[in-house]
mmCIF file of C-alpha atoms and ligand atoms in Angstrom:
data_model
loop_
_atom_site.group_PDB
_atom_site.id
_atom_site.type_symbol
_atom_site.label_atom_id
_atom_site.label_comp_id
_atom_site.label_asym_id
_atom_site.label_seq_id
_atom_site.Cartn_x
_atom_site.Cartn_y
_atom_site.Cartn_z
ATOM 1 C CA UNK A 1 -56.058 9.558 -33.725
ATOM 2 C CA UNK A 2 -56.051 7.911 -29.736
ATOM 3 C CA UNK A 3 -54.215 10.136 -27.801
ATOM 4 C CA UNK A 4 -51.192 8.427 -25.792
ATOM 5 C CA UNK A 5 -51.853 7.636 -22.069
ATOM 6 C CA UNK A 6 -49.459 9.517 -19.481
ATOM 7 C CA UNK A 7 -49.779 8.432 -15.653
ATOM 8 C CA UNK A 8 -50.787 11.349 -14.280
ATOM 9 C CA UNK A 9 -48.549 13.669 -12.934
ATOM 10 C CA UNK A 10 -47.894 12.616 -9.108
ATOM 11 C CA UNK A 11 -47.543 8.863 -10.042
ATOM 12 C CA UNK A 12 -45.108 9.815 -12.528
ATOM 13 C CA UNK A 13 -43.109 11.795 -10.244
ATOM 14 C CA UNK A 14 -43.356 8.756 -7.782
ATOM 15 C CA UNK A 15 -42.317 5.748 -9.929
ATOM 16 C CA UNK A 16 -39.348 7.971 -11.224
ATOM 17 C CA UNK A 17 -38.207 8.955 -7.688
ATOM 18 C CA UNK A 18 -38.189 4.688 -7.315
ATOM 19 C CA UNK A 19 -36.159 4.533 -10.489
ATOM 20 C CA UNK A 20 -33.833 7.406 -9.846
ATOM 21 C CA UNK A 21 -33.520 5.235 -5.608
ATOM 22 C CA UNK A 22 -32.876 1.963 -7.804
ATOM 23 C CA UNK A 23 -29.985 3.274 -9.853
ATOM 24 C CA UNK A 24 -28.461 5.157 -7.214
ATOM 25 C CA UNK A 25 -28.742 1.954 -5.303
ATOM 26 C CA UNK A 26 -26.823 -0.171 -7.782
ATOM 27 C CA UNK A 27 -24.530 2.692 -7.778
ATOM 28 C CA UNK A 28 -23.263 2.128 -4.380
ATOM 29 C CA UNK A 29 -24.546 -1.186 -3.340
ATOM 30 C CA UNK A 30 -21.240 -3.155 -2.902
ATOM 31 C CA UNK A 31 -20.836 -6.033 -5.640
ATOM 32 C CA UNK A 32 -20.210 -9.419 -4.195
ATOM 33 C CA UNK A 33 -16.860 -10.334 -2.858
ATOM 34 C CA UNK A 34 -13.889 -11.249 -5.417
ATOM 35 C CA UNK A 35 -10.796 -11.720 -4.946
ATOM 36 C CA UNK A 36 -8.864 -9.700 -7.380
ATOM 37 C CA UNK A 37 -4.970 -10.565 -8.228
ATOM 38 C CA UNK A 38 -2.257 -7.718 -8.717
ATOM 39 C CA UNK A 39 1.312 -8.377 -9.768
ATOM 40 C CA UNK A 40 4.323 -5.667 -9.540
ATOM 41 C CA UNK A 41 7.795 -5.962 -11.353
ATOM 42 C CA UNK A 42 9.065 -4.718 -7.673
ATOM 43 C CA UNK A 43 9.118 -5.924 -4.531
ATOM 44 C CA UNK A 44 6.454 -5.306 -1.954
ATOM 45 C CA UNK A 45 8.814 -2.739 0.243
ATOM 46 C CA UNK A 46 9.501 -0.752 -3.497
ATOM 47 C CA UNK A 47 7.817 1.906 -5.389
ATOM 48 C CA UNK A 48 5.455 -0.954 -7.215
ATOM 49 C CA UNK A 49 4.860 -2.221 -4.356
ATOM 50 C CA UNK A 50 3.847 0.257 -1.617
ATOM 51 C CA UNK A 51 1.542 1.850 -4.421
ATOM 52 C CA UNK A 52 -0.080 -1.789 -4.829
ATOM 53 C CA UNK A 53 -0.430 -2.118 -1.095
ATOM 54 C CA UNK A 54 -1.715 1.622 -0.957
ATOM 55 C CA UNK A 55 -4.007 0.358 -3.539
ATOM 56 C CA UNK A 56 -5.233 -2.634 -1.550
ATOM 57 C CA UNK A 57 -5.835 -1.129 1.315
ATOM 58 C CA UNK A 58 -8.608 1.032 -0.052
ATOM 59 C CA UNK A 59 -10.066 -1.561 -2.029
ATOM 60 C CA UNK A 60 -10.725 -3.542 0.881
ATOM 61 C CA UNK A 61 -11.383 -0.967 3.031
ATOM 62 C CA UNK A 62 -14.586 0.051 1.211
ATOM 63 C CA UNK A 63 -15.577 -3.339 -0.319
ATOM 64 C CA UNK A 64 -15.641 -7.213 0.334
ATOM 65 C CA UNK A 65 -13.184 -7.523 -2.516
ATOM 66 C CA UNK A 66 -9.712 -8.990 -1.719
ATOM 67 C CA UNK A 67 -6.637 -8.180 -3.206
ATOM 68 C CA UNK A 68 -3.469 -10.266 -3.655
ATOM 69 C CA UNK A 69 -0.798 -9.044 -4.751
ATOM 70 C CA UNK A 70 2.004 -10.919 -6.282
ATOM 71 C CA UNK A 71 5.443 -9.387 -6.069
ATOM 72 C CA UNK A 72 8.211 -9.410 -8.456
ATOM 73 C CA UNK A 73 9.682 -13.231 -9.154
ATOM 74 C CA UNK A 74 6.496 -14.639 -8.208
ATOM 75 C CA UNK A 75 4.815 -15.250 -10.710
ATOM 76 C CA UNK A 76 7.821 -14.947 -13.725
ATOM 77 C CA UNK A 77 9.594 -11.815 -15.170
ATOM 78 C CA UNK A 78 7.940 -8.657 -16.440
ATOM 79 C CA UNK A 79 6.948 -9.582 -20.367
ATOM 80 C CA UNK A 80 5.310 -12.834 -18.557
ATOM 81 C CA UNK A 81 2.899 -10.692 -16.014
ATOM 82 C CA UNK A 82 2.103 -8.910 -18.946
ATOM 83 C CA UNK A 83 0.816 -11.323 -20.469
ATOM 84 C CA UNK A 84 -1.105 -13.085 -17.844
ATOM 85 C CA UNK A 85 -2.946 -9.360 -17.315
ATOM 86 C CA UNK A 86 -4.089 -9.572 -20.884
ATOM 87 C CA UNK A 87 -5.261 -12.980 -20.297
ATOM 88 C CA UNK A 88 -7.660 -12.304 -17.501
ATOM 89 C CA UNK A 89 -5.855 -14.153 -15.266
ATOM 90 C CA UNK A 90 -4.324 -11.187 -13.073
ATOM 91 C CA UNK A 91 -7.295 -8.710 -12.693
ATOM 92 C CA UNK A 92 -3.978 -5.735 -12.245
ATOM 93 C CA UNK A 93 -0.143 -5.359 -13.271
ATOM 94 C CA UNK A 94 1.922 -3.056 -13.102
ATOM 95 C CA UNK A 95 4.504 -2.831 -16.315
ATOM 96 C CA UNK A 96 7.098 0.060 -16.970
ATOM 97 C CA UNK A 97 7.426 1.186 -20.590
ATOM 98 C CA UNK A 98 10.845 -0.083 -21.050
ATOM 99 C CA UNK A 99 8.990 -3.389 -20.952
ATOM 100 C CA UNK A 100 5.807 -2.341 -22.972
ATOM 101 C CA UNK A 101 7.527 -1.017 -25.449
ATOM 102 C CA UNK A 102 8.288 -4.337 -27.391
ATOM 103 C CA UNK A 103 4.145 -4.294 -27.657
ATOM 104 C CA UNK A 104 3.214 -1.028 -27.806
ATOM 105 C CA UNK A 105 5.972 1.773 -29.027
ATOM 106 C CA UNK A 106 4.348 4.319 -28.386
ATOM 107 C CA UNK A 107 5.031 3.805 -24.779
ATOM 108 C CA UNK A 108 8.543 4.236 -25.386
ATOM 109 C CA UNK A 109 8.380 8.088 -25.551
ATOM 110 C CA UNK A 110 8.669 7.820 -21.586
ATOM 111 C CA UNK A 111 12.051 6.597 -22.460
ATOM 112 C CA UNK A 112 13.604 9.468 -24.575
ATOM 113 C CA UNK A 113 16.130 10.960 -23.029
ATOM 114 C CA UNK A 114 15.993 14.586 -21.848
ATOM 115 C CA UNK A 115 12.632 14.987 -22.022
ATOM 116 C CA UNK A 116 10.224 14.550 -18.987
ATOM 117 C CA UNK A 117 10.830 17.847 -16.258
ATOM 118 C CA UNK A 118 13.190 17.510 -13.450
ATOM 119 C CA UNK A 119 10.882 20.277 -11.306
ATOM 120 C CA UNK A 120 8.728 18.237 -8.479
ATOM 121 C CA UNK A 121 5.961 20.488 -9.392
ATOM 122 C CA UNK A 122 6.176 20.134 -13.111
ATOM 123 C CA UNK A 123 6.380 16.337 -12.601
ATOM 124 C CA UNK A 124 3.380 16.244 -10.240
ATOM 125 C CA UNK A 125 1.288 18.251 -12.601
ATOM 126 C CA UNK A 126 2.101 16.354 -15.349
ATOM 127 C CA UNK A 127 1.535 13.045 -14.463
ATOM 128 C CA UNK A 128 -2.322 13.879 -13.139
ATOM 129 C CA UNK A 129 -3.078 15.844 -16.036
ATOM 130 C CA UNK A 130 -1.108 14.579 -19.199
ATOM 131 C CA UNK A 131 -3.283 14.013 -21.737
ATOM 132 C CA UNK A 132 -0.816 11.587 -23.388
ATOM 133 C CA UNK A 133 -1.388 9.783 -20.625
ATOM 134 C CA UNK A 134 -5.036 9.638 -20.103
ATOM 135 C CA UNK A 135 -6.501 9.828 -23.413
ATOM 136 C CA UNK A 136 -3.902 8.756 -26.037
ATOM 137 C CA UNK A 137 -2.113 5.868 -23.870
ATOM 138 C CA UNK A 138 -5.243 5.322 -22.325
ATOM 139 C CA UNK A 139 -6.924 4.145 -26.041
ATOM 140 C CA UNK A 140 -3.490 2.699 -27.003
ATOM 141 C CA UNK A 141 -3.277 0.462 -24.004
ATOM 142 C CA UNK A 142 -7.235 -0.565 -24.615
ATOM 143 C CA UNK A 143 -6.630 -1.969 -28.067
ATOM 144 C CA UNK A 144 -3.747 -4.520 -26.253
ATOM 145 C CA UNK A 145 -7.014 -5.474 -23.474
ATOM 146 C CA UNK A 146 -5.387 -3.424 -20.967
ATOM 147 C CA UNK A 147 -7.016 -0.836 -19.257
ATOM 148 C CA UNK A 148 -4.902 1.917 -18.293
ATOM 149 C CA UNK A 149 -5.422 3.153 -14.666
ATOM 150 C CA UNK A 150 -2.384 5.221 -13.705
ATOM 151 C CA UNK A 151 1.617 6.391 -14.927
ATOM 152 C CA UNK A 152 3.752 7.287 -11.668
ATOM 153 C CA UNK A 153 7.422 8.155 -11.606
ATOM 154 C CA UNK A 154 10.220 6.633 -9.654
ATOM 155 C CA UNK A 155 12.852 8.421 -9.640
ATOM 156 C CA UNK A 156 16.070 10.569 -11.275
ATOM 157 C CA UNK A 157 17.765 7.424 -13.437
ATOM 158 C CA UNK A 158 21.169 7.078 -12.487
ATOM 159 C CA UNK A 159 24.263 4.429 -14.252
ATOM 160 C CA UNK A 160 25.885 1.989 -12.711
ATOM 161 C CA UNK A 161 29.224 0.907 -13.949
ATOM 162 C CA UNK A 162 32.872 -0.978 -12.843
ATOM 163 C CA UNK A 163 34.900 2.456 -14.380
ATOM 164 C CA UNK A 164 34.336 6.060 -14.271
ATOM 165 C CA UNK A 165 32.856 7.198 -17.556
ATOM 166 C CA UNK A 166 32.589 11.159 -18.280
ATOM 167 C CA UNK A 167 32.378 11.140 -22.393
ATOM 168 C CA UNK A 168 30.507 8.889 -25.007
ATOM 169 C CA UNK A 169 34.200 7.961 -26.185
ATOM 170 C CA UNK A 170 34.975 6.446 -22.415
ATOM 171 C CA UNK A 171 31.558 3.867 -22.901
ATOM 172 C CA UNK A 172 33.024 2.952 -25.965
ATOM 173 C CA UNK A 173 32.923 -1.284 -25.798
ATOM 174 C CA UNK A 174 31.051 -1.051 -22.412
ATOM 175 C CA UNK A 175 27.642 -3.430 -22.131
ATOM 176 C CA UNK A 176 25.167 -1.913 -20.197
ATOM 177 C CA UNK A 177 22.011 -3.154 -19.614
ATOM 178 C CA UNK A 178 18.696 -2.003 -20.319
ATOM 179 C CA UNK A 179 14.759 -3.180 -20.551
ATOM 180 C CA UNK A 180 13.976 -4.825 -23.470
ATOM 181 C CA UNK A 181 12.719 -1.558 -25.703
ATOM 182 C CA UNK A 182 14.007 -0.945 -28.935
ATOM 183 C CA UNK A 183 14.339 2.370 -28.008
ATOM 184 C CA UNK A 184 16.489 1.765 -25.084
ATOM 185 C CA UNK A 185 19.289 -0.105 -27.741
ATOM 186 C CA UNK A 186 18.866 2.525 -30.060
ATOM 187 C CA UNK A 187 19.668 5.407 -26.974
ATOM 188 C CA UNK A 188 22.191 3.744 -25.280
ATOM 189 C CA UNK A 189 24.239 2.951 -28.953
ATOM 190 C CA UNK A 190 23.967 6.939 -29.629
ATOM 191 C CA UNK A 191 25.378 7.675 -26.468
ATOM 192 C CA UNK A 192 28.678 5.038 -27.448
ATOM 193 C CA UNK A 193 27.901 2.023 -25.520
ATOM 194 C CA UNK A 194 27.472 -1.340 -26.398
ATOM 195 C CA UNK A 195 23.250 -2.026 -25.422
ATOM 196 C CA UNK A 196 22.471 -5.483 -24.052
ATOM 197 C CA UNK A 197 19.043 -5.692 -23.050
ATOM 198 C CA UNK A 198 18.353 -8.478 -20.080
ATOM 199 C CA UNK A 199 15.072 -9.339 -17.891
ATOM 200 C CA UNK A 200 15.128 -8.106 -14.559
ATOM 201 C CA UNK A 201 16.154 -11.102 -12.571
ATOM 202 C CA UNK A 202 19.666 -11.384 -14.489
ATOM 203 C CA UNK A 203 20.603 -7.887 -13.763
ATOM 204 C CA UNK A 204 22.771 -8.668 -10.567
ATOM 205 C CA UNK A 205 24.276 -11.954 -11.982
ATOM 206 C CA UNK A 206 25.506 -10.548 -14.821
ATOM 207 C CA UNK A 207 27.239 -7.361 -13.331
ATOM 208 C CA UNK A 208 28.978 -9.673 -10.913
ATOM 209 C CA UNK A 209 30.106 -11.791 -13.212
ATOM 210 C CA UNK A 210 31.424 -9.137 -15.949
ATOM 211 C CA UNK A 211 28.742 -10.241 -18.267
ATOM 212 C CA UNK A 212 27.754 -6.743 -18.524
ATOM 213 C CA UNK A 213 29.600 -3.661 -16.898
ATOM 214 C CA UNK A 214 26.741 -1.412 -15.999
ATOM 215 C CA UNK A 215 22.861 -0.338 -16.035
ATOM 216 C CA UNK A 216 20.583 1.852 -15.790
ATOM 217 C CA UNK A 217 17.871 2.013 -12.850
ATOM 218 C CA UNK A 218 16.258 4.933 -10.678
ATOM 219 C CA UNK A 219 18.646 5.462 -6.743
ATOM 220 C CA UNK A 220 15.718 3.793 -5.084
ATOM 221 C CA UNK A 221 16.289 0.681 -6.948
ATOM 222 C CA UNK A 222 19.775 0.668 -7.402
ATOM 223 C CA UNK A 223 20.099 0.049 -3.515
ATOM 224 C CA UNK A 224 16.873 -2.128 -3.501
ATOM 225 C CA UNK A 225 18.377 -4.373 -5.386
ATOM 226 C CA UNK A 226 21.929 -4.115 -4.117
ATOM 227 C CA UNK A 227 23.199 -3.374 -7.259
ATOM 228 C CA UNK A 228 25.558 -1.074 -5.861
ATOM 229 C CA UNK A 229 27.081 -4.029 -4.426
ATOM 230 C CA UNK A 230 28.291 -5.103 -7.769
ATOM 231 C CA UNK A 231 29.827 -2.076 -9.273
ATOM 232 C CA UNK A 232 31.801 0.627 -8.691
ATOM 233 C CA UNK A 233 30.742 4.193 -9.737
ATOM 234 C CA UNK A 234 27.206 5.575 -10.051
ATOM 235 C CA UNK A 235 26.860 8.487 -12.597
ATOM 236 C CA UNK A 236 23.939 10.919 -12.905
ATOM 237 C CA UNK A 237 23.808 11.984 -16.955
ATOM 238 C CA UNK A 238 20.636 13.844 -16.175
ATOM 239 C CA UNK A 239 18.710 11.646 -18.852
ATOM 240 C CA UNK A 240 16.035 10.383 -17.264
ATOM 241 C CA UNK A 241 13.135 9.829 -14.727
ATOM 242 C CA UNK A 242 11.981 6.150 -14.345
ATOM 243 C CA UNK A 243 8.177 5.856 -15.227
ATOM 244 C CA UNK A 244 5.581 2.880 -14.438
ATOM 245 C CA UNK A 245 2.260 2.140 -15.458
ATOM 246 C CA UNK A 246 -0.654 0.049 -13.681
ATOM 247 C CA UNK A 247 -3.130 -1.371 -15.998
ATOM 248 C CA UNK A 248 -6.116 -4.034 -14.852
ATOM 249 C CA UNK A 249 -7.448 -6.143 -17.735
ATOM 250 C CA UNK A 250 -10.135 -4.357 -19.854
ATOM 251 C CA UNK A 251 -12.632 -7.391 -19.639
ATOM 252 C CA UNK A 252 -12.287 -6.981 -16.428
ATOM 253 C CA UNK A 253 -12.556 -3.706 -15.877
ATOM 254 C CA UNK A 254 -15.731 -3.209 -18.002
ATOM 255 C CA UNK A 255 -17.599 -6.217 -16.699
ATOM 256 C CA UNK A 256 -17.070 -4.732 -13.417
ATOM 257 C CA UNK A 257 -20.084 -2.933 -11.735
ATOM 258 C CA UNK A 258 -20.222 0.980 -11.388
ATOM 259 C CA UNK A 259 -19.678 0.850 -8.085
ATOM 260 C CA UNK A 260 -16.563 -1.345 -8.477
ATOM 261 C CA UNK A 261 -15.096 0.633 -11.284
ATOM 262 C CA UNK A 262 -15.777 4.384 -9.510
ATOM 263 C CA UNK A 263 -14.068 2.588 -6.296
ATOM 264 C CA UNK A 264 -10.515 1.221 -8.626
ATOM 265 C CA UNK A 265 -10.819 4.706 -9.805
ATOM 266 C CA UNK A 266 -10.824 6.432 -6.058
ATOM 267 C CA UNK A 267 -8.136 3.888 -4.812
ATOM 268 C CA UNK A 268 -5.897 5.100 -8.100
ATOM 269 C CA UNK A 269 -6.388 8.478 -7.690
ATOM 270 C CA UNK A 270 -5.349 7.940 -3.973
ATOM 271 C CA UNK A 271 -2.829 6.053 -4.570
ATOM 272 C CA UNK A 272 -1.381 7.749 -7.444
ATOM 273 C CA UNK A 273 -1.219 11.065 -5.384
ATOM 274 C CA UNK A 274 0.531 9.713 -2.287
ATOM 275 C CA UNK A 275 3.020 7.769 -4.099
ATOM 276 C CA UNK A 276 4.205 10.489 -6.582
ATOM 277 C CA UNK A 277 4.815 12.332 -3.247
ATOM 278 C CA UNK A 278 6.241 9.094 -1.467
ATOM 279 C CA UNK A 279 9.081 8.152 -4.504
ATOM 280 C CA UNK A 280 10.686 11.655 -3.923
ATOM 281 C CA UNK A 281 11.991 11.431 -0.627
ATOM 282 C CA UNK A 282 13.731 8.120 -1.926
ATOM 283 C CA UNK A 283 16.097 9.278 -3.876
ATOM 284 C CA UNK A 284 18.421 10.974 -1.082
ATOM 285 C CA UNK A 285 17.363 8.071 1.506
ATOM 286 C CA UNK A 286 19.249 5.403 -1.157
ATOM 287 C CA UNK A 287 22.304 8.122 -1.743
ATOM 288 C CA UNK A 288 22.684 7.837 1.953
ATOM 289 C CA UNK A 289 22.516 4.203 2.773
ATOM 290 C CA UNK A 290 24.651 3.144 -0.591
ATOM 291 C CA UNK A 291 27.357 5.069 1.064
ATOM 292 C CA UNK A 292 26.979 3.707 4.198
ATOM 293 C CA UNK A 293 26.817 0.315 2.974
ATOM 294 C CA UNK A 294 30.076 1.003 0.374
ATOM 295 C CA UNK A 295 31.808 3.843 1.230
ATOM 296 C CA UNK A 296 34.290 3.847 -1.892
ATOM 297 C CA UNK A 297 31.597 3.881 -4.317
ATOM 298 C CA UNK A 298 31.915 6.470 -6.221
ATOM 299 C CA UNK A 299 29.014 8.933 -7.404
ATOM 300 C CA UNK A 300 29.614 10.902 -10.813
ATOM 301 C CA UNK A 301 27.555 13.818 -11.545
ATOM 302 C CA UNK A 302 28.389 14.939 -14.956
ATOM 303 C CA UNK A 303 28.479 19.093 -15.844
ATOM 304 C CA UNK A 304 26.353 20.682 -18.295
ATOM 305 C CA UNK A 305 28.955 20.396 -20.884
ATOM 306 C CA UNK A 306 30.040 16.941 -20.284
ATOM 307 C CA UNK A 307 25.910 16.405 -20.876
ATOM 308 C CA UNK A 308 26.238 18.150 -23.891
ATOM 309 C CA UNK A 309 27.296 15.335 -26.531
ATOM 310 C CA UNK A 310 24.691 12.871 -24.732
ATOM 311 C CA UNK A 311 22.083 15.585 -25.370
ATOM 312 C CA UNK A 312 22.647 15.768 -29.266
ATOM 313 C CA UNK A 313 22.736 12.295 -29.207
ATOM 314 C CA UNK A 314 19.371 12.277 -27.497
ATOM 315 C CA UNK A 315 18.425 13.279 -30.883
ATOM 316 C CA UNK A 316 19.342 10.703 -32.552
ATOM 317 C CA UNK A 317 17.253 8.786 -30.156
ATOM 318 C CA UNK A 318 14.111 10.720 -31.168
ATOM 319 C CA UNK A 319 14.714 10.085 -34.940
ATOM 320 C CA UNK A 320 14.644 6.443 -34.241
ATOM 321 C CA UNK A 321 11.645 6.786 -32.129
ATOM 322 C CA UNK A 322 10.028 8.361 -34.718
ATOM 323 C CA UNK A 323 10.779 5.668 -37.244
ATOM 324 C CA UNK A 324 9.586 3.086 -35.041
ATOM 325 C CA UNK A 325 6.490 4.192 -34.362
ATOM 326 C CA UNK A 326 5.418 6.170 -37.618
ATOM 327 C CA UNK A 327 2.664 8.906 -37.123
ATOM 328 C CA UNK A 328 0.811 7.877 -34.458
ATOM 329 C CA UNK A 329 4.193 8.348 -32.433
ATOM 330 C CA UNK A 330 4.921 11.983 -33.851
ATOM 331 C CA UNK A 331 1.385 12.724 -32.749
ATOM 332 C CA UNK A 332 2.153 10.955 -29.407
ATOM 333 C CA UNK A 333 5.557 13.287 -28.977
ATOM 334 C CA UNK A 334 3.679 16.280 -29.806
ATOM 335 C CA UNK A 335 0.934 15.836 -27.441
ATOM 336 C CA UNK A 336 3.768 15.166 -24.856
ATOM 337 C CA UNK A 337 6.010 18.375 -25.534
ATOM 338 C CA UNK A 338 2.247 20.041 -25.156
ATOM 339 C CA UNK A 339 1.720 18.341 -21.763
ATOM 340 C CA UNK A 340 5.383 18.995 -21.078
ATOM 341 C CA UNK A 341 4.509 23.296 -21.928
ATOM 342 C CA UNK A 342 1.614 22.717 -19.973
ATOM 343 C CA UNK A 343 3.259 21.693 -16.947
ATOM 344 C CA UNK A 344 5.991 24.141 -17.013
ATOM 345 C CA UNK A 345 3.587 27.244 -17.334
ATOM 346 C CA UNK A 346 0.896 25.506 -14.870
HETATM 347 O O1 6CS B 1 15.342 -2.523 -14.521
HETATM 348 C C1 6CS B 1 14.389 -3.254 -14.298
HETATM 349 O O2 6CS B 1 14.196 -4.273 -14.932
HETATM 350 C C2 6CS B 1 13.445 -2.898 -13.157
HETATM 351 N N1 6CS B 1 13.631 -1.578 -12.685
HETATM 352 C C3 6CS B 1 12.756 -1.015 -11.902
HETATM 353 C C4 6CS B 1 13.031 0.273 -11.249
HETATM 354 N N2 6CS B 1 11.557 -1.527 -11.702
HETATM 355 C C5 6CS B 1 11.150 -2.784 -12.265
HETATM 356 C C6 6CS B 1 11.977 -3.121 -13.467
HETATM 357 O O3 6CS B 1 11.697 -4.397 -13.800
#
């Protein structure tokens, strides 16, 4: 039998020193320059979109690539970017799960009420290491052609209302808006109210005009949007902490080259880390200048037994999360109350 033919030994070392200088050349070669679009549900000067600009800037920084970023009521409301993302035509978005939720449940279990940490360090930890995040949202969020880069909070979520409220029983007949999730009705008709979900861009309108009589947003936003300017007491339940998402489309994404994908991954990592740090100082900055802009408003922080009956009803809320998202979301909630453990004991 002919016995195979090796190069010998020093052109063999030489032609795969060449191949190793080849890959490690397409590696970091720079692709050609693109333009890449990024819409936010935020303004440029909010959370969404000083992370998108954070973003940007490193993109362009190391690359020829250009970044435009579309803020919020540019290009339609939330469910519409959405959709344009898992079109192709915006290369990023960024979507909260109070929006995603009407497409992917699942995502909804960033809604339930007393659940995510109120610890800065917990919270930190968690969002850079949650494996609900990075593995189980991650392949969730890939079968709807999305490619999940990053979750980042925003802030403690605080209500906005025309009258004090203190008890489920005093939100009896009350509309308050929410986000279109399911999840969001379900919570918000445990804890008494009357749920009316609206897009973003009606919020304001329909406060002033008694349409609704309250909502739910993080402080940040709250004076952002001047919502404050159109009611009359904020209240702090304890139930929540505003979470976003930024996905690029998974076409996208995977047709990029390695050097463009390991360079979206340094600028999220980047920008993930300086925003989570960023969104905390907010909170107290918007406390400040609400009351300075209205000093009657009224703020509303309700005790641990006033909580109390919106906690068991926070139950209720899981139940109905569970129904609406079957297994997979029981898995999802138990690989979050693992992260959760995690975090706490990290
Ligand atoms: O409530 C909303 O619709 C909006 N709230 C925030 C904090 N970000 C965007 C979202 O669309």
């Amino acid at each position: 039998m002919k016995k195979p033919q090796y190069l010998p030994f020093p052109e063999r070392f030489v032609l795969f020193s060449f191949f190793c200088l080849l890959m490690q050349l397409f590696i970091t070669l720079p692709s050609k320059a693109d333009t890449w679009r990024y819409a936010t549900e935020e303004s440029s000067t909010d959370i969404q979109g000083v992370y998108a600009n954070f973003f940007k800037k490193i993109i362009e920084e190391n690359s020829g690539h250009k970044v435009l970023i579309y803020p919020f009521g540019t290009l339609g409301e939330s469910t519409d970017l959405l959709e344009q993302a898992q079109a192709g035509l915006l290369q990023f978005v960024d979507q909260s799960p109070g929006f995603t939720g009407t497409l992917i449940p699942e995502a909804q279990v960033f809604l339930l009420p007393y659940v995510l940490p109120e610890k800065h360090s917990e919270i930190v930890y968690f969002f850079k290491n949650s494996k609900t995040i990075h593995k189980t949202f991650y392949q969730l969020y890939a079968e709807q052609d999305l490619t999940l880069l990053t979750m980042f909070p925003e802030g403690n979520v605080a209500i906005t209302t025309r009258e004090v409220f203190r008890s489920k029983e005093d939100l009896a007949g009350m509309k308050i808006r929410v986000m279109s999730s399911p999840l969001l009705v379900e919570t918000y008709k445990a804890f008494g109210a009357v749920p009316t979900p609206l897009p973003t861009g009606e919020i304001f309108g329909a406060l002033q005009t008694n349409m609704i009589q309250g909502q739910e947003n993080p402080w940040f936003y709250l004076e952002s949007a001047k919502l404050y300017e159109v009611s009359n007491v904020i209240t702090e339940i304890g139930h929540n902490l505003y979470t976003t998402a930024v996905m690029a489309n998974k076409k996208f994404y995977e047709n990029s080259s390695v050097a463009d994908q390991l360079l979206i991954k340094k600028a999220t990592k980047e920008a993930t880390d300086f925003i989570i740090e960023y969104q905390k100082k907010l909170e107290l900055i918007a406390k400040l200048e609400i009351k300075k802009a209205k000093p009657n408003i009224q703020y509303i922080t309700l005790t641990d037994a006033e909580r109390e009956p919106f906690r068991q009803a926070a139950k209720i809320a899981q139940a109905k999360f569970i129904e609406m998202t079957g297994s997979s979301g029981k898995e999802v909630l138990r690989q979050l109350q693992e992260d959760l453990n995690d975090a706490k004991h990290h």
